[in-house]
Amino acid sequence: MPAASMARPSAPLPALKPTKPLLRRSTLSGTVRKADDADLDADLLSVPPSPSKRARVTFNPHVEEKVMQGRSVEQIKAEVRRAIDGHTKGDSEEYDILKEVFSSQQRGQDTTRETGNEEIRKYVHALTNYVSLLGKSCSGLVKAVLDCDWLGRDESFLKAYVQFLGSLASAQGTYVPLVLSKLVDFFPGVRMSSGRLPGYPDVSRVQLTQRVHYAMKYVLRLIPSASATLSPILDRQFPFADETKKAHISYIENLVRVIEYAPELKSDIFSLITDRLVKIDVQMQTDLDDIEDEVAATIVQAISMQPPSGNIHEADEDSEESDDDMVTSDDESHDDAKRIKEVQDNVEKMDAILDLLFSLYEPYFSDPNSIEAATMFDSLLGHFQTIILPTYHSRHTQFLLFHFAQKAEYLVDSFAGTCVKLAFEDNRPAVLRQASAAYLASFVARGAHVQPSVVRVVFDTIGSNLDMLRAENELTCRGPDLRRFGTFYAMTQALLYIFCFRWRDLITSADVFEDEDPTAFLSQELTWVPGIKEMLMRVIYSNMNPLKVCSPPIVAEFAKIAHHLRFMYVYPLLETNKRIRLSQFSSGVANGALRETGSGVNRESWHQLDAYFPFDPYQLPVSKRWVEDDYVPWKGIPGLDQDEDDDDSADEEDEEEEEVDLEEDTATDDEVDD
C-alpha cells in the first residue's frame, strides 16, 4: 500500500484516502511501483564486517506511528497539515516555521536541544503522509527538506528520509528530477562534515557514499521510468574538465556503481565517461603542445616517480580541503610555474581516469570469447565511431580500443574491419575517412597481437582501394592536390607506415629470419606477398604523386627501408619532387584533409599530410602498464646504418642528411632502436 495513503490524521482533519492517480502521477512514461514492491534492504547502510558475512537489515517502508519522546507523531502530523493547508489559503506563517525546522538542520544547526533529533524524524514521518499535498506551491518546503543534513544521522532516520524521497517522487512526478539531482550532487565526493553531525555517531565517507546509493536505488526501484530522467542529470552534473582529479575519479566510480542497480543505464554511462575523457584528453594534449618538450618530459617523469596514492577517498579523511584549495608556494604564484602546475594536474587527472577505466573494463574481458566481452566491445566500437574518431586531438582515450581489441583474434578482426568500412564508405566526410585510415594503419603497425595474416589482408585491402581511386582520378589529375585527393593520400600514407613497421610480415620466404646472423637475410632474394610491389609502384608513380603530399618523415623512412630491402628505389622521384611546388596544383585552401589548421597557407607544409597516427607511443606513466605488452616499439633494421655509409649516390646522401627518424617525428616520446 502506498506510503502516502497510510496517514491517519487526528480529528478534525479529514483522513486522506488512497486514489489511483497518487502513484501514477508522474511526468515520466512508464510504471510506478508501490513502496512495498521496491523490496529494498539496508545492505548499503553500513560496511559489512567481512566479504563473506554481510549485515542485512530489513527495511519496512511503513511509517512508524508511535508516541516518542516529546510531542507525538500525531501532534506533529496535525501541525504539518495545518501549515500546508494555511499556505495554500494564503496564510504562510506556520508554513514558514515548518520550512525553518528543516533549514535549521543544514550544517547541523539546532540539533542539540533535548528532542531536536527525535522531532526532525517525526516531521519527516508527517511529511511522508502528506506528499500528495506537496504540489508546486510547496516547492520551497520540499527544497528545504531535500537540502537538510540527512546522510550522517542514525539508520532509523535514514530509512524514514529515504521513504519520504520515494513517496514524494511517486506522488509528485515533477519532483523526480530534483530528488535525483540532489542525490547526484554527492557523486563528486561527500564532505566528511556530513558524517559528523552533533548528537550522532560519526559516519565514514564510505558509509556516506553507500547511503547515497541506498536512496538512489530505492527511488529507481520504486519508479523504474525515473532512469530516463537520471541519464541527462548524470550528464549535466559531470565535473567540468578543470575540476580536480579527486572529483572526477569519485564521480566516475559513483556512475559505475549506479550500473549495479540500474543496468539499463550502462550504455549511457560508459558513453558519457568516454565523451568527457576525450575532452580532458584534448585539453591535456593542447597544454603539452604549448610548453617546451623538456618541460613536458619532466612533468611525465615527475608523475611516474610519485608513490602510489592508494584509495583517493581515504587519503586524509580529516581534511575538508579540495585539491585546488591547497596552499601554493611563492614560486607557484608566478604565471609560468602556475601554468606548469595546471598541466601536471591535467596529466595526473587523465592518467588516473584511464587507469580506472582500464580496470573497470578488464573484468568484462576475463573471457574474451564470452558474450559479455563481445557486447562490451560492441559498446566500445560505438564510442569509437561517435566520440573518439571525430576528435582529431584525442591522444590516449583510443588505447582502450587498442588494448581490448587485442584480447582475441575476432576482436582484432572486428576493430580492423570497422576501420576499413569507415575508411572506404563514400558517404562519409573525407576527414573521417582519412582518420579511419590513420587508425587502421596505426593499429595494424603497432598492435603486438595483430597476426601477420591480418597485416597482409589489411595491406591488400587498402592497396586494392587505392588502385581503384588511382584509376578513377588519374586521367583528370593535373598534379598532387591534397584538397581533391585527400583520401587517396591518407590511404597511401597508411600503407607506407604499415610497411615501415611490419615489412617482415609482408615477406613470404619462410626461412628468411632463421639464421642466427640478423643481417643474413640481406644476402637473399626476398619474396614479397604477390602484387604489393606492383600495386605500390602504380600508386607512387601516378600523376597524383603521393610521395610529394604524404608526411616527409614517413616518406623518407619508407624510401630508406624499401631501398635497403631492395623492394623499391624511389630516391630519383624524391629528388624530382623537390622542384615541384604544391601550391600551383592546389584547388583550394579548405581541403578538409586530416591535418593541423592555421595560417601560412602558402607554405608547402600546408599542402602536405600530417604524420598523424593515433597509437603513437603512450605517454601516461601510471596507466601505461595496461598497454606495454600490446605494443610494437620501433625497431631498427639490421645492417641499415652500415649500408648508408657505403652509398655512392650523392643525391641519396643529400636526401638522407635531411631525414628525421620516423619514430621521433610521429611520436611524442622517445623509443630506442633495438
XYZ file of C-alpha atoms in Angstrom:
674
model
C 0.000 0.000 0.000
C 1.465 3.411 -0.853
C 3.125 5.251 1.953
C 1.259 8.418 1.106
C -2.088 6.698 1.626
C -1.471 5.352 5.130
C -1.985 8.611 7.062
C -4.440 8.668 9.961
C -4.576 12.366 10.947
C -6.355 13.259 14.162
C -9.729 14.985 14.180
C -10.998 17.351 12.936
C -8.815 16.851 9.863
C -10.340 14.537 7.243
C -8.460 11.322 6.620
C -6.593 11.039 3.326
C -7.895 8.331 1.034
C -5.717 6.491 -1.441
C -6.505 7.300 -5.023
C -5.288 5.700 -8.188
C -3.524 8.777 -9.545
C -1.418 9.037 -6.404
C 1.286 6.635 -7.520
C 0.755 7.136 -11.213
C 1.062 10.872 -11.271
C 4.366 11.389 -12.944
C 5.869 13.391 -15.759
C 7.722 10.276 -16.872
C 6.493 7.496 -19.027
C 6.414 4.023 -17.557
C 5.200 2.475 -14.337
C 5.476 3.412 -10.693
C 5.836 0.713 -8.074
C 4.334 0.697 -4.641
C 6.712 1.252 -1.772
C 6.177 -2.348 -0.648
C 7.203 -3.630 -4.061
C 10.526 -1.788 -4.041
C 11.867 -4.572 -1.809
C 14.810 -2.504 -0.609
C 17.022 -3.739 2.190
C 19.645 -1.842 4.160
C 22.770 -3.507 2.781
C 24.194 -0.129 1.850
C 23.786 1.449 5.261
C 26.951 0.134 6.796
C 30.198 -1.542 5.844
C 29.840 -5.347 6.193
C 32.216 -6.953 8.707
C 33.643 -9.247 6.056
C 33.106 -10.016 2.368
C 31.543 -13.365 3.228
C 29.256 -12.164 6.006
C 27.210 -9.079 5.243
C 24.937 -7.304 7.698
C 21.375 -7.349 6.424
C 18.614 -5.230 7.924
C 15.125 -5.474 6.513
C 13.551 -2.141 5.594
C 9.860 -1.949 6.450
C 8.655 1.037 4.415
C 5.549 1.658 6.562
C 5.634 4.785 8.646
C 6.209 4.087 12.311
C 3.440 5.824 14.266
C 4.255 5.534 17.944
C 4.487 8.171 20.624
C 8.116 9.161 21.066
C 9.834 11.477 23.499
C 8.236 14.933 23.389
C 5.355 15.532 21.068
C 3.746 12.555 19.406
C 3.745 11.791 15.703
C 0.027 12.565 15.594
C 0.577 16.028 17.055
C 3.306 16.857 14.548
C 1.208 15.471 11.689
C -1.566 17.828 12.679
C 0.911 20.738 12.787
C 2.248 19.875 9.319
C -1.253 19.568 7.894
C -2.274 22.966 9.302
C 0.883 24.564 7.885
C 0.290 23.189 4.388
C -3.434 23.989 4.378
C -2.775 27.501 5.649
C -0.124 28.092 2.989
C -2.471 27.054 0.177
C -5.036 29.556 1.564
C -2.558 32.416 1.745
C -1.508 32.189 5.412
C 2.128 31.080 5.366
C 3.155 31.801 8.966
C 3.145 28.168 10.128
C 4.432 27.062 6.727
C 7.482 29.312 7.074
C 8.090 27.957 10.569
C 7.942 24.442 9.149
C 10.475 25.369 6.475
C 12.753 26.747 9.163
C 12.621 23.422 11.016
C 14.473 21.830 8.081
C 16.533 24.854 7.138
C 17.976 24.897 10.655
C 19.108 21.313 10.172
C 21.550 22.355 7.485
C 25.141 22.304 8.694
C 23.972 20.606 11.895
C 22.355 23.680 13.477
C 19.786 23.441 16.241
C 20.114 19.671 16.724
C 21.476 19.790 20.264
C 18.230 20.567 22.043
C 16.770 17.689 24.006
C 14.226 16.496 21.464
C 15.725 18.004 18.302
C 16.971 14.756 16.790
C 13.722 12.917 17.524
C 11.469 15.710 16.334
C 13.106 16.112 12.960
C 12.394 12.446 12.292
C 8.745 12.938 13.294
C 8.465 15.816 10.849
C 9.807 13.564 8.085
C 7.214 10.911 9.022
C 4.471 13.512 8.918
C 5.517 14.915 5.551
C 5.657 11.409 4.118
C 1.946 11.049 4.873
C 1.141 14.324 3.130
C 3.305 14.110 -0.006
C 0.155 14.271 -2.122
C -0.324 17.839 -0.844
C 3.213 18.994 -1.675
C 2.488 20.391 -5.103
C 4.225 23.206 -6.912
C 3.109 25.777 -4.337
C 5.046 23.878 -1.668
C 8.307 23.658 -3.624
C 10.076 25.855 -1.065
C 9.326 23.393 1.721
C 10.344 20.444 -0.448
C 13.688 22.073 -1.276
C 14.305 22.804 2.402
C 13.741 19.132 3.229
C 15.987 17.969 0.367
C 18.757 20.358 1.446
C 18.843 19.320 5.104
C 21.723 17.272 6.508
C 20.394 13.719 6.412
C 23.318 11.486 5.435
C 25.037 11.453 8.832
C 22.028 10.660 11.034
C 21.093 7.290 12.516
C 19.678 4.447 10.456
C 16.098 4.892 11.643
C 16.121 8.487 10.407
C 17.802 7.444 7.166
C 15.078 4.891 6.440
C 12.352 7.435 7.163
C 14.020 10.045 4.992
C 14.581 7.685 2.059
C 10.972 6.580 2.283
C 9.981 10.250 2.085
C 12.066 10.662 -1.075
C 10.396 7.662 -2.670
C 6.886 8.707 -1.668
C 7.453 12.268 -2.842
C 8.779 11.133 -6.215
C 5.884 8.684 -6.603
C 3.117 11.124 -5.698
C 4.632 14.239 -7.297
C 6.364 13.318 -10.537
C 7.541 16.882 -11.107
C 9.948 16.463 -8.187
C 11.677 13.383 -9.618
C 14.426 15.421 -11.392
C 15.035 17.470 -8.242
C 15.268 14.413 -5.981
C 17.676 12.650 -8.334
C 19.734 15.798 -8.880
C 20.178 16.272 -5.119
C 21.492 12.719 -4.834
C 23.857 13.130 -7.790
C 25.234 16.254 -6.084
C 27.105 13.860 -3.791
C 28.819 11.983 -6.640
C 31.914 14.218 -6.907
C 32.597 13.412 -3.257
C 30.783 13.559 0.074
C 32.193 16.026 2.580
C 33.315 14.480 5.840
C 31.353 17.112 7.769
C 28.171 15.378 6.538
C 29.111 12.397 8.694
C 29.926 14.386 11.841
C 26.626 15.820 12.988
C 26.118 16.855 16.623
C 24.211 14.231 18.570
C 25.017 11.383 16.144
C 27.905 8.876 15.897
C 30.484 9.667 13.218
C 29.854 8.075 9.825
C 32.756 7.305 7.462
C 32.922 8.605 3.916
C 32.483 5.066 2.568
C 29.247 4.663 4.543
C 28.020 8.091 3.486
C 28.508 7.142 -0.158
C 26.688 3.854 0.431
C 23.748 5.773 1.854
C 23.539 7.975 -1.241
C 23.210 4.871 -3.406
C 20.790 3.335 -0.925
C 18.458 6.275 -1.558
C 19.068 6.327 -5.317
C 18.436 2.609 -5.605
C 15.174 2.906 -3.651
C 13.811 5.709 -5.828
C 14.745 3.922 -9.074
C 13.188 0.656 -7.908
C 10.035 2.439 -6.851
C 9.852 4.353 -10.157
C 11.674 2.342 -12.877
C 10.957 5.012 -15.501
C 12.978 7.520 -13.440
C 16.182 6.175 -15.001
C 15.231 8.060 -18.179
C 15.297 11.247 -16.103
C 18.531 10.313 -14.334
C 20.619 9.929 -17.514
C 20.626 13.623 -18.562
C 21.194 14.630 -14.926
C 24.331 12.482 -14.801
C 25.496 14.173 -17.987
C 24.733 17.693 -16.786
C 26.407 17.295 -13.388
C 29.590 15.600 -14.601
C 32.579 17.595 -13.264
C 33.961 20.245 -15.595
C 37.301 19.479 -17.240
C 39.143 21.898 -14.952
C 37.827 20.320 -11.734
C 40.069 18.150 -9.589
C 41.252 14.615 -10.177
C 39.550 13.609 -6.928
C 36.172 14.925 -8.119
C 36.451 13.132 -11.475
C 37.505 9.799 -10.013
C 34.793 9.929 -7.358
C 32.118 10.844 -9.907
C 33.116 8.059 -12.300
C 33.223 5.465 -9.517
C 29.723 6.507 -8.465
C 28.497 6.353 -12.049
C 29.735 2.799 -12.360
C 28.049 1.934 -9.080
C 24.720 3.137 -10.486
C 25.036 0.453 -13.180
C 24.784 -2.222 -10.463
C 21.147 -1.369 -9.755
C 20.233 0.428 -12.998
C 21.800 -1.737 -15.737
C 19.641 -0.043 -18.343
C 21.913 2.997 -17.964
C 25.121 1.079 -18.625
C 25.498 2.188 -22.242
C 24.677 5.825 -21.450
C 27.097 5.917 -18.531
C 30.084 4.464 -20.361
C 29.361 6.718 -23.334
C 29.258 9.743 -21.018
C 32.562 8.796 -19.382
C 34.229 8.340 -22.772
C 32.899 11.664 -24.053
C 34.224 13.600 -21.060
C 37.511 11.700 -21.076
C 38.127 12.705 -24.700
C 37.588 16.361 -23.803
C 40.146 16.125 -20.990
C 42.481 14.251 -23.335
C 42.311 17.005 -25.955
C 42.888 19.732 -23.395
C 45.830 17.886 -21.872
C 47.472 17.368 -25.261
C 46.925 21.002 -26.197
C 48.566 22.066 -22.941
C 51.544 19.779 -23.549
C 51.965 21.119 -27.077
C 52.079 24.663 -25.699
C 55.075 24.055 -23.444
C 58.653 23.059 -24.155
C 59.331 19.379 -24.839
C 61.824 19.231 -21.976
C 59.253 20.612 -19.537
C 56.616 18.146 -20.753
C 59.048 15.263 -20.312
C 59.888 16.465 -16.796
C 56.189 16.559 -15.871
C 55.620 12.990 -17.064
C 58.753 11.808 -15.272
C 57.694 13.530 -12.046
C 54.297 11.801 -12.136
C 55.877 8.404 -12.787
C 58.127 8.807 -9.743
C 55.274 9.568 -7.361
C 54.422 6.780 -4.891
C 51.072 5.016 -5.350
C 48.335 7.127 -3.831
C 46.144 4.219 -2.733
C 42.449 4.941 -2.234
C 41.978 8.546 -3.237
C 38.940 8.871 -0.963
C 40.661 7.595 2.161
C 43.656 9.878 1.858
C 43.448 12.485 4.570
C 39.951 11.673 5.800
C 40.113 14.574 8.213
C 40.806 17.187 5.560
C 37.959 19.188 4.061
C 40.222 20.967 1.585
C 39.821 20.144 -2.076
C 42.795 19.603 -4.329
C 42.717 23.126 -5.622
C 42.260 24.686 -2.161
C 45.777 23.691 -1.097
C 48.181 26.476 -0.261
C 50.665 27.073 -3.059
C 54.242 28.125 -2.699
C 55.537 31.576 -3.614
C 57.165 30.139 -6.743
C 53.840 28.777 -7.960
C 52.333 32.227 -7.862
C 54.447 33.026 -10.883
C 52.470 32.633 -14.107
C 54.842 30.111 -15.683
C 55.042 27.959 -12.577
C 51.275 28.083 -12.210
C 50.828 27.043 -15.819
C 53.160 24.079 -15.392
C 51.279 23.043 -12.253
C 47.993 23.142 -14.174
C 49.452 20.986 -16.942
C 50.779 18.488 -14.422
C 47.394 18.320 -12.693
C 45.690 17.610 -16.033
C 48.166 14.871 -16.905
C 47.680 13.270 -13.488
C 43.911 13.510 -13.886
C 43.945 11.914 -17.335
C 46.311 9.198 -16.163
C 44.188 8.348 -13.121
C 40.911 8.265 -15.077
C 42.318 5.998 -17.786
C 43.871 3.692 -15.209
C 40.452 3.449 -13.557
C 38.693 2.789 -16.881
C 41.101 0.028 -17.852
C 40.403 -1.650 -14.510
C 36.634 -1.211 -14.959
C 36.590 -2.711 -18.451
C 39.027 -5.542 -17.689
C 36.534 -7.884 -15.900
C 34.260 -7.847 -18.946
C 37.114 -9.376 -20.979
C 38.210 -12.023 -18.455
C 36.837 -14.473 -21.004
C 37.407 -12.714 -24.355
C 35.209 -15.231 -26.157
C 32.185 -14.661 -23.935
C 29.002 -12.884 -24.943
C 29.735 -10.336 -22.224
C 33.081 -9.461 -23.831
C 31.564 -9.216 -27.311
C 28.770 -6.972 -26.059
C 31.132 -4.645 -24.224
C 33.440 -4.434 -27.225
C 30.481 -3.515 -29.435
C 29.833 -0.701 -26.989
C 33.471 0.396 -27.224
C 33.257 0.353 -31.011
C 30.182 2.558 -30.825
C 32.069 5.061 -28.647
C 34.947 4.938 -31.110
C 32.768 5.817 -34.093
C 30.705 8.551 -32.455
C 33.108 10.122 -29.933
C 36.770 9.205 -30.415
C 37.152 9.084 -34.202
C 35.719 12.572 -34.898
C 38.062 14.089 -32.270
C 41.348 14.773 -34.041
C 43.451 15.613 -30.992
C 42.479 12.602 -28.878
C 45.783 11.158 -27.741
C 45.200 8.386 -25.198
C 41.491 7.551 -24.913
C 41.661 5.351 -28.027
C 44.057 2.985 -26.275
C 41.028 1.413 -24.613
C 40.208 0.040 -28.080
C 43.854 -0.746 -28.770
C 44.188 -2.849 -25.616
C 40.885 -4.705 -25.570
C 40.774 -5.297 -29.334
C 43.874 -7.460 -28.937
C 42.266 -9.775 -26.385
C 41.124 -12.178 -29.106
C 41.550 -12.650 -32.855
C 37.882 -11.975 -33.591
C 38.160 -8.663 -31.726
C 41.211 -7.730 -33.821
C 39.199 -8.508 -36.933
C 36.228 -6.554 -35.608
C 38.198 -3.364 -34.958
C 40.233 -3.585 -38.167
C 37.078 -4.348 -40.144
C 35.291 -1.350 -38.637
C 38.169 0.937 -39.610
C 38.209 -0.454 -43.154
C 34.465 0.065 -43.502
C 34.654 3.642 -42.217
C 37.652 4.455 -44.401
C 36.048 3.365 -47.669
C 32.432 4.485 -47.269
C 31.844 7.161 -49.898
C 29.027 8.852 -47.994
C 31.243 9.729 -45.003
C 33.055 13.065 -44.696
C 36.583 12.951 -46.103
C 38.148 13.891 -42.780
C 36.544 10.872 -41.038
C 37.617 8.531 -43.825
C 41.183 9.782 -43.529
C 41.111 9.459 -39.735
C 39.843 5.888 -40.094
C 42.755 5.087 -42.396
C 45.159 6.524 -39.811
C 43.597 4.414 -37.033
C 43.715 1.310 -39.199
C 47.373 1.785 -40.122
C 48.406 2.658 -36.594
C 46.588 -0.329 -35.092
C 47.995 -2.808 -37.592
C 51.518 -1.353 -37.327
C 51.628 -1.088 -33.539
C 49.486 -3.990 -32.327
C 51.754 -6.700 -30.914
C 48.951 -9.275 -31.122
C 47.901 -8.411 -34.671
C 48.760 -11.520 -36.649
C 50.780 -11.382 -39.922
C 47.724 -12.674 -41.773
C 45.767 -9.597 -40.657
C 48.613 -7.311 -41.745
C 48.557 -8.847 -45.201
C 44.780 -8.673 -45.558
C 44.704 -5.027 -44.496
C 47.614 -4.156 -46.794
C 45.883 -5.857 -49.723
C 42.513 -4.227 -48.929
C 43.958 -0.729 -48.773
C 46.028 -1.387 -51.899
C 43.034 -2.579 -53.905
C 41.018 0.509 -52.988
C 43.976 2.759 -53.766
C 44.282 1.194 -57.181
C 40.621 1.960 -57.853
C 40.961 5.560 -56.672
C 44.024 5.980 -58.876
C 42.272 4.567 -61.924
C 39.223 6.810 -61.374
C 41.152 10.067 -60.979
C 44.493 9.797 -62.745
C 43.321 10.978 -66.161
C 41.852 14.209 -64.795
C 44.683 14.882 -62.361
C 46.967 17.872 -63.129
C 49.300 17.092 -60.239
C 49.437 16.460 -56.494
C 46.422 18.108 -54.851
C 45.563 17.381 -51.218
C 42.158 19.022 -51.462
C 40.906 16.869 -54.323
C 42.545 13.579 -53.420
C 42.855 13.754 -49.627
C 41.530 10.225 -49.053
C 43.911 8.793 -51.671
C 46.917 10.363 -49.933
C 45.743 9.280 -46.467
C 45.445 5.680 -47.702
C 48.866 5.810 -49.297
C 50.440 7.185 -46.130
C 48.751 4.378 -44.191
C 50.422 1.800 -46.441
C 53.837 3.437 -46.111
C 53.507 3.487 -42.326
C 52.456 -0.174 -42.141
C 55.351 -1.123 -44.407
C 57.888 0.645 -42.172
C 56.757 -1.280 -39.078
C 55.536 -4.628 -40.451
C 57.635 -5.241 -43.571
C 58.693 -8.608 -42.069
C 55.070 -9.781 -42.271
C 54.919 -8.905 -45.974
C 57.723 -11.356 -46.808
C 56.590 -14.860 -47.729
C 60.001 -16.578 -47.586
C 59.679 -18.943 -44.627
C 63.400 -19.285 -43.870
C 64.414 -15.642 -44.207
C 64.873 -14.959 -40.466
C 66.009 -18.411 -39.287
C 69.744 -17.651 -39.494
C 71.456 -16.521 -36.277
C 73.029 -13.613 -38.136
C 70.391 -10.827 -38.165
C 71.796 -9.460 -41.422
C 71.928 -12.799 -43.235
C 68.569 -12.218 -44.901
C 70.045 -9.289 -46.825
C 72.032 -11.690 -48.998
C 68.858 -13.493 -50.003
C 66.352 -12.590 -52.646
C 63.259 -11.681 -50.612
C 59.907 -12.960 -51.789
C 57.120 -10.500 -51.121
C 53.365 -11.019 -50.922
C 52.235 -11.238 -54.566
C 51.105 -7.980 -56.124
C 52.069 -5.497 -53.388
C 55.205 -4.247 -55.128
C 53.411 -3.725 -58.432
C 50.476 -2.030 -56.725
C 52.730 0.396 -54.829
C 54.650 1.188 -57.994
C 51.442 2.162 -59.805
C 50.288 4.297 -56.882
C 53.601 6.024 -56.158
C 54.395 6.856 -59.802
C 50.866 8.004 -60.686
C 50.084 11.612 -61.649
C 48.755 12.174 -58.130
C 52.349 11.789 -56.880
C 51.589 10.766 -53.243
C 55.229 10.925 -52.091
C 55.096 14.697 -52.533
C 51.970 15.045 -50.351
C 52.500 12.400 -47.662
C 54.342 13.427 -44.496
C 58.067 13.907 -45.364
C 59.433 11.914 -42.346
C 57.291 8.897 -43.268
C 58.210 9.153 -46.940
C 61.904 9.408 -46.049
C 61.773 6.361 -43.785
C 59.889 4.314 -46.371
C 62.414 5.260 -49.052
C 65.304 4.225 -46.830
C 63.816 0.871 -45.781
C 62.474 -0.008 -49.240
C 65.865 0.643 -50.809
C 67.721 -1.300 -48.097
C 65.467 -4.314 -48.623
C 65.719 -3.989 -52.421
C 61.949 -3.630 -52.502
C 61.768 -0.298 -54.343
C 64.085 2.604 -55.222
C 62.315 5.959 -55.117
C 65.127 8.457 -54.497
C 65.105 9.820 -58.095
C 61.403 10.629 -57.665
C 62.085 12.357 -54.330
C 64.759 14.461 -55.979
C 62.355 15.442 -58.758
C 59.703 16.303 -56.168
C 61.994 18.908 -54.634
C 61.393 21.080 -57.693
C 57.594 20.807 -57.512
C 55.550 23.497 -55.761
C 52.327 22.036 -54.368
C 50.627 25.426 -54.240
C 50.477 25.547 -58.051
C 48.253 22.466 -58.115
C 46.087 23.238 -55.066
C 42.413 23.646 -55.901
C 41.621 25.479 -52.660
C 42.581 26.074 -49.046
C 39.627 24.465 -47.273
C 40.826 20.986 -48.123
C 39.083 19.032 -45.371
C 42.213 16.950 -45.003
C 43.383 15.381 -41.812
C 45.958 17.928 -40.755
C 46.510 20.861 -38.400
C 44.759 24.152 -39.113
C 46.472 27.511 -39.005
C 47.932 30.262 -41.089
C 50.678 30.079 -43.684
C 48.629 28.593 -46.477
C 51.352 29.357 -48.997
C 53.894 27.135 -47.253
C 54.478 23.726 -48.798
C 53.758 22.004 -45.491
C 50.216 23.359 -45.618
C 49.576 21.179 -48.646
C 51.003 18.019 -47.073
C 49.528 15.485 -44.665
C 50.447 15.475 -41.007
C 52.170 12.416 -39.575
C 49.036 11.564 -37.590
C 48.905 8.032 -36.225
C 46.669 7.666 -33.147
C 48.568 4.809 -31.492
C 51.922 6.513 -31.287
C 53.747 5.822 -28.011
C 51.646 6.001 -24.857
C 52.850 8.747 -22.520
C 50.854 8.498 -19.314
C 53.191 6.883 -16.774
C 50.761 5.080 -14.444
C 48.151 3.696 -16.854
C 50.882 2.797 -19.348
C 51.133 -0.598 -17.657
C 47.937 -1.720 -19.388
C 49.299 -1.422 -22.937
C 53.012 -2.206 -22.610
C 52.609 -5.852 -23.667
C 50.308 -4.907 -26.554
C 52.690 -2.504 -28.213
C 55.229 -2.878 -31.043
C 58.092 -0.424 -30.431
C 60.128 0.994 -33.288
C 62.879 -1.421 -34.311
C 65.894 -0.603 -36.411
C 66.741 -2.760 -39.412
C 69.924 -4.836 -39.091
C 72.656 -3.565 -41.387
C 70.807 -0.442 -42.460
C 73.160 2.054 -40.785
C 76.274 0.355 -42.215
C 74.865 0.332 -45.728
C 74.098 4.042 -45.542
C 77.816 4.794 -45.100
C 78.680 2.883 -48.280
C 76.126 4.539 -50.546
C 77.789 6.217 -53.556
C 74.870 8.303 -54.694
C 75.402 11.994 -53.952
C 71.710 12.691 -54.380
C 70.830 9.964 -51.919
C 73.335 11.282 -49.395
C 71.778 14.747 -49.583
C 68.364 13.261 -49.062
C 69.470 11.182 -46.090
C 71.000 14.191 -44.358
C 67.535 15.744 -44.197
C 65.807 12.617 -42.920
C 64.429 12.532 -39.422
C 63.798 9.236 -37.748
C 60.204 8.172 -38.372
C 59.527 7.390 -34.769
C 60.751 10.704 -33.420
C 58.522 12.680 -35.770
C 55.313 10.722 -35.348
C 55.514 10.259 -31.606
C 55.742 12.415 -28.539
C 58.205 10.353 -26.590
C 61.426 8.589 -27.462
C 61.933 4.948 -28.297
C 65.343 3.382 -28.659
C 66.215 1.180 -31.594
C 66.524 -2.403 -30.518
